[in-house]
Amino acid sequence: MDAFQDHYPENVSHCFGCGRLNGYGHQIKTRWDGDESVTRFMPEPYHTAVPGFVYGGLIASLVDCHSTGTAAAAMYRHEGRDMDSLPEFRFVTGSLHVDYLKPTPLVELELRGRVVEIKGRKVVVETSVIAAGQETARGRVVAVQMPQSFRS
C-alpha cells in the first residue's frame, strides 16, 4: 500500500517531517493499519538527547507530521474518496500537545494514530509513540485544513 505522503503534490512535499522533496528531513511514510495509521522511523545517532535516548523535539516532530498526514487520509476516507482525487486535502497543525511518558530509547519507533474527531475543516488525531514494545510518548494534534494560499 502506498504511503499517504506518496500522494502529496510537489507544491506541498517539502515539509521537514514528511516531505519527499526535503532531502534533509525525516521523510516519514504513513499507512493505514485497520482504523489506525502507522509510521515506522529509525532515529539516527544525532537524534540523541543523552546517550542511548531520543531527543524530545524529534518525538514532537514525528507526532506532528504523522498526525497531520493521518488527518488528510482520514478526511479522504470520511468522504469515500481516493487520496489522488480533487480537491486535495492537506492539513497544518492548529495545536500540538505531547506527553512524554518515559525516556525513549534510540531504537526503531512506531507511531500509531487514531482519529478522534472530524468536524468541518478540523481533524483531531491522537498518536502513540512506541519503542521496544512500550509506549513512551503520546500526542494530540488538532489538524486544520490547509488554506489554498499555502499551496501556491
PDB file of C-alpha atoms in Angstrom:
ATOM      1  CA  MET A   1       0.000   0.000   0.000  1.00  0.00           C
ATOM      2  CA  ASP A   2       1.239   3.470  -0.879  1.00  0.00           C
ATOM      3  CA  ALA A   3       2.088   5.839   1.946  1.00  0.00           C
ATOM      4  CA  PHE A   4      -0.182   8.842   2.447  1.00  0.00           C
ATOM      5  CA  GLN A   5       2.752  11.128   1.678  1.00  0.00           C
ATOM      6  CA  ASP A   6       3.256   9.473  -1.734  1.00  0.00           C
ATOM      7  CA  HIS A   7       0.048  11.218  -2.839  1.00  0.00           C
ATOM      8  CA  TYR A   8       1.125  14.741  -1.870  1.00  0.00           C
ATOM      9  CA  PRO A   9       1.637  17.009  -4.894  1.00  0.00           C
ATOM     10  CA  GLU A  10       5.039  18.647  -5.288  1.00  0.00           C
ATOM     11  CA  ASN A  11       3.918  22.053  -4.005  1.00  0.00           C
ATOM     12  CA  VAL A  12       3.259  20.549  -0.538  1.00  0.00           C
ATOM     13  CA  SER A  13       6.040  17.930  -0.448  1.00  0.00           C
ATOM     14  CA  HIS A  14       8.788  20.000   1.188  1.00  0.00           C
ATOM     15  CA  CYS A  15       7.862  19.506   4.860  1.00  0.00           C
ATOM     16  CA  PHE A  16      10.797  18.646   7.123  1.00  0.00           C
ATOM     17  CA  GLY A  17       8.875  15.765   8.699  1.00  0.00           C
ATOM     18  CA  CYS A  18       7.080  14.178   5.773  1.00  0.00           C
ATOM     19  CA  GLY A  19       8.138  15.855   2.539  1.00  0.00           C
ATOM     20  CA  ARG A  20       9.644  13.515  -0.001  1.00  0.00           C
ATOM     21  CA  LEU A  21      11.336  16.527  -1.634  1.00  0.00           C
ATOM     22  CA  ASN A  22      13.176  17.596   1.532  1.00  0.00           C
ATOM     23  CA  GLY A  23      16.496  15.771   1.438  1.00  0.00           C
ATOM     24  CA  TYR A  24      17.326  16.887   4.988  1.00  0.00           C
ATOM     25  CA  GLY A  25      14.001  15.860   6.535  1.00  0.00           C
ATOM     26  CA  HIS A  26      12.594  12.721   8.129  1.00  0.00           C
ATOM     27  CA  GLN A  27      10.597  11.699   5.035  1.00  0.00           C
ATOM     28  CA  ILE A  28       8.187   9.632   7.125  1.00  0.00           C
ATOM     29  CA  LYS A  29       5.777   7.248   5.424  1.00  0.00           C
ATOM     30  CA  THR A  30       2.350   6.654   6.958  1.00  0.00           C
ATOM     31  CA  ARG A  31      -0.146   3.927   6.079  1.00  0.00           C
ATOM     32  CA  TRP A  32      -3.437   2.564   7.366  1.00  0.00           C
ATOM     33  CA  ASP A  33      -3.457  -0.491   9.617  1.00  0.00           C
ATOM     34  CA  GLY A  34      -7.184  -1.025  10.024  1.00  0.00           C
ATOM     35  CA  ASP A  35      -8.581   2.055  11.761  1.00  0.00           C
ATOM     36  CA  GLU A  36      -5.133   3.184  12.940  1.00  0.00           C
ATOM     37  CA  SER A  37      -2.387   4.875  10.989  1.00  0.00           C
ATOM     38  CA  VAL A  38       1.157   3.641  11.400  1.00  0.00           C
ATOM     39  CA  THR A  39       4.610   5.085  10.730  1.00  0.00           C
ATOM     40  CA  ARG A  40       7.930   3.462  11.492  1.00  0.00           C
ATOM     41  CA  PHE A  41      11.026   5.607  11.917  1.00  0.00           C
ATOM     42  CA  MET A  42      14.603   4.732  12.819  1.00  0.00           C
ATOM     43  CA  PRO A  43      16.275   7.637  14.638  1.00  0.00           C
ATOM     44  CA  GLU A  44      19.856   8.409  13.752  1.00  0.00           C
ATOM     45  CA  PRO A  45      22.613   8.709  16.388  1.00  0.00           C
ATOM     46  CA  TYR A  46      22.438  12.522  16.033  1.00  0.00           C
ATOM     47  CA  HIS A  47      18.796  12.443  17.262  1.00  0.00           C
ATOM     48  CA  THR A  48      20.199  11.906  20.752  1.00  0.00           C
ATOM     49  CA  ALA A  49      19.212  13.783  23.921  1.00  0.00           C
ATOM     50  CA  VAL A  50      21.534  11.795  26.186  1.00  0.00           C
ATOM     51  CA  PRO A  51      23.436   8.698  25.068  1.00  0.00           C
ATOM     52  CA  GLY A  52      21.018   5.954  24.098  1.00  0.00           C
ATOM     53  CA  PHE A  53      17.852   8.102  24.177  1.00  0.00           C
ATOM     54  CA  VAL A  54      15.937  10.133  21.608  1.00  0.00           C
ATOM     55  CA  TYR A  55      15.701  13.928  21.723  1.00  0.00           C
ATOM     56  CA  GLY A  56      12.177  15.060  22.657  1.00  0.00           C
ATOM     57  CA  GLY A  57      11.954  17.517  19.774  1.00  0.00           C
ATOM     58  CA  LEU A  58      12.256  14.635  17.319  1.00  0.00           C
ATOM     59  CA  ILE A  59       9.343  12.906  19.016  1.00  0.00           C
ATOM     60  CA  ALA A  60       7.208  16.060  18.753  1.00  0.00           C
ATOM     61  CA  SER A  61       8.136  16.453  15.083  1.00  0.00           C
ATOM     62  CA  LEU A  62       7.212  12.847  14.302  1.00  0.00           C
ATOM     63  CA  VAL A  63       3.900  13.098  16.176  1.00  0.00           C
ATOM     64  CA  ASP A  64       3.120  16.330  14.333  1.00  0.00           C
ATOM     65  CA  CYS A  65       3.699  15.045  10.795  1.00  0.00           C
ATOM     66  CA  HIS A  66       2.266  11.595  11.444  1.00  0.00           C
ATOM     67  CA  SER A  67      -0.907  13.191  12.779  1.00  0.00           C
ATOM     68  CA  THR A  68      -1.391  15.758  10.010  1.00  0.00           C
ATOM     69  CA  GLY A  69      -0.853  13.044   7.390  1.00  0.00           C
ATOM     70  CA  THR A  70      -3.381  10.885   9.211  1.00  0.00           C
ATOM     71  CA  ALA A  71      -5.821  13.814   9.208  1.00  0.00           C
ATOM     72  CA  ALA A  72      -5.604  14.133   5.427  1.00  0.00           C
ATOM     73  CA  ALA A  73      -6.064  10.406   4.872  1.00  0.00           C
ATOM     74  CA  ALA A  74      -8.954  10.341   7.347  1.00  0.00           C
ATOM     75  CA  MET A  75     -10.757  13.139   5.517  1.00  0.00           C
ATOM     76  CA  TYR A  76     -10.465  11.262   2.214  1.00  0.00           C
ATOM     77  CA  ARG A  77     -11.710   8.104   3.933  1.00  0.00           C
ATOM     78  CA  HIS A  78     -14.546  10.040   5.581  1.00  0.00           C
ATOM     79  CA  GLU A  79     -15.693  11.262   2.154  1.00  0.00           C
ATOM     80  CA  GLY A  80     -15.148   7.873   0.482  1.00  0.00           C
ATOM     81  CA  ARG A  81     -12.547   9.303  -1.906  1.00  0.00           C
ATOM     82  CA  ASP A  82      -9.157   8.200  -3.212  1.00  0.00           C
ATOM     83  CA  MET A  83      -6.167  10.201  -1.967  1.00  0.00           C
ATOM     84  CA  ASP A  84      -5.395  11.307  -5.526  1.00  0.00           C
ATOM     85  CA  SER A  85      -8.834  12.860  -6.028  1.00  0.00           C
ATOM     86  CA  LEU A  86      -9.567  16.584  -6.140  1.00  0.00           C
ATOM     87  CA  PRO A  87      -9.991  18.822  -4.374  1.00  0.00           C
ATOM     88  CA  GLU A  88      -6.972  17.742  -2.357  1.00  0.00           C
ATOM     89  CA  PHE A  89      -6.918  17.621   1.428  1.00  0.00           C
ATOM     90  CA  ARG A  90      -3.803  18.861   3.203  1.00  0.00           C
ATOM     91  CA  PHE A  91      -3.585  19.834   6.845  1.00  0.00           C
ATOM     92  CA  VAL A  92      -1.470  22.084   9.046  1.00  0.00           C
ATOM     93  CA  THR A  93      -1.069  21.972  12.800  1.00  0.00           C
ATOM     94  CA  GLY A  94      -3.541  24.048  14.803  1.00  0.00           C
ATOM     95  CA  SER A  95      -2.422  22.566  18.118  1.00  0.00           C
ATOM     96  CA  LEU A  96       0.221  20.067  19.190  1.00  0.00           C
ATOM     97  CA  HIS A  97       0.416  18.574  22.664  1.00  0.00           C
ATOM     98  CA  VAL A  98       2.899  15.854  23.610  1.00  0.00           C
ATOM     99  CA  ASP A  99       3.125  13.952  26.884  1.00  0.00           C
ATOM    100  CA  TYR A 100       6.489  12.277  27.432  1.00  0.00           C
ATOM    101  CA  LEU A 101       5.678   9.146  29.441  1.00  0.00           C
ATOM    102  CA  LYS A 102       9.196   7.717  29.777  1.00  0.00           C
ATOM    103  CA  PRO A 103      12.585   8.096  28.102  1.00  0.00           C
ATOM    104  CA  THR A 104      12.511   6.864  24.508  1.00  0.00           C
ATOM    105  CA  PRO A 105      15.424   4.590  23.611  1.00  0.00           C
ATOM    106  CA  LEU A 106      17.283   5.082  20.349  1.00  0.00           C
ATOM    107  CA  VAL A 107      15.594   2.167  18.539  1.00  0.00           C
ATOM    108  CA  GLU A 108      13.095   1.947  15.694  1.00  0.00           C
ATOM    109  CA  LEU A 109       9.990   3.896  16.673  1.00  0.00           C
ATOM    110  CA  GLU A 110       6.442   3.020  15.773  1.00  0.00           C
ATOM    111  CA  LEU A 111       3.808   5.752  15.710  1.00  0.00           C
ATOM    112  CA  ARG A 112       0.144   4.757  15.843  1.00  0.00           C
ATOM    113  CA  GLY A 113      -2.563   7.311  15.227  1.00  0.00           C
ATOM    114  CA  ARG A 114      -6.285   7.249  15.935  1.00  0.00           C
ATOM    115  CA  VAL A 115      -8.786   9.752  14.596  1.00  0.00           C
ATOM    116  CA  VAL A 116     -10.773  11.187  17.497  1.00  0.00           C
ATOM    117  CA  GLU A 117     -12.911  13.720  15.660  1.00  0.00           C
ATOM    118  CA  ILE A 118     -13.659  15.058  12.195  1.00  0.00           C
ATOM    119  CA  LYS A 119     -15.594  18.299  12.249  1.00  0.00           C
ATOM    120  CA  GLY A 120     -15.680  20.711   9.336  1.00  0.00           C
ATOM    121  CA  ARG A 121     -12.099  21.699   8.440  1.00  0.00           C
ATOM    122  CA  LYS A 122     -10.686  20.178  11.647  1.00  0.00           C
ATOM    123  CA  VAL A 123      -9.452  16.661  12.413  1.00  0.00           C
ATOM    124  CA  VAL A 124      -8.239  15.621  15.876  1.00  0.00           C
ATOM    125  CA  VAL A 125      -5.694  12.791  15.977  1.00  0.00           C
ATOM    126  CA  GLU A 126      -4.147  11.045  18.984  1.00  0.00           C
ATOM    127  CA  THR A 127      -0.800   9.392  18.327  1.00  0.00           C
ATOM    128  CA  SER A 128       1.218   6.993  20.465  1.00  0.00           C
ATOM    129  CA  VAL A 129       4.987   6.609  20.145  1.00  0.00           C
ATOM    130  CA  ILE A 130       6.095   3.045  20.823  1.00  0.00           C
ATOM    131  CA  ALA A 131       9.717   1.979  21.339  1.00  0.00           C
ATOM    132  CA  ALA A 132      10.741  -1.608  22.047  1.00  0.00           C
ATOM    133  CA  GLY A 133       7.084  -2.511  22.626  1.00  0.00           C
ATOM    134  CA  GLN A 134       6.443   0.259  25.186  1.00  0.00           C
ATOM    135  CA  GLU A 135       4.505   3.488  24.782  1.00  0.00           C
ATOM    136  CA  THR A 136       6.970   6.255  25.582  1.00  0.00           C
ATOM    137  CA  ALA A 137       5.044   9.341  24.412  1.00  0.00           C
ATOM    138  CA  ARG A 138       1.519  10.313  23.475  1.00  0.00           C
ATOM    139  CA  GLY A 139       0.443  13.264  21.382  1.00  0.00           C
ATOM    140  CA  ARG A 140      -2.747  15.021  20.412  1.00  0.00           C
ATOM    141  CA  VAL A 141      -2.893  17.142  17.277  1.00  0.00           C
ATOM    142  CA  VAL A 142      -5.677  19.395  16.125  1.00  0.00           C
ATOM    143  CA  ALA A 143      -5.124  19.482  12.375  1.00  0.00           C
ATOM    144  CA  VAL A 144      -6.752  22.224  10.306  1.00  0.00           C
ATOM    145  CA  GLN A 145      -7.321  22.032   6.574  1.00  0.00           C
ATOM    146  CA  MET A 146      -4.570  23.982   4.831  1.00  0.00           C
ATOM    147  CA  PRO A 147      -5.675  27.254   3.230  1.00  0.00           C
ATOM    148  CA  GLN A 148      -5.404  27.314  -0.553  1.00  0.00           C
ATOM    149  CA  SER A 149      -2.991  30.279  -0.261  1.00  0.00           C
ATOM    150  CA  PHE A 150      -0.358  27.936   1.306  1.00  0.00           C
ATOM    151  CA  ARG A 151      -0.329  25.732  -1.785  1.00  0.00           C
ATOM    152  CA  SER A 152       0.918  28.124  -4.438  1.00  0.00           C
TER     153      SER A 152
END
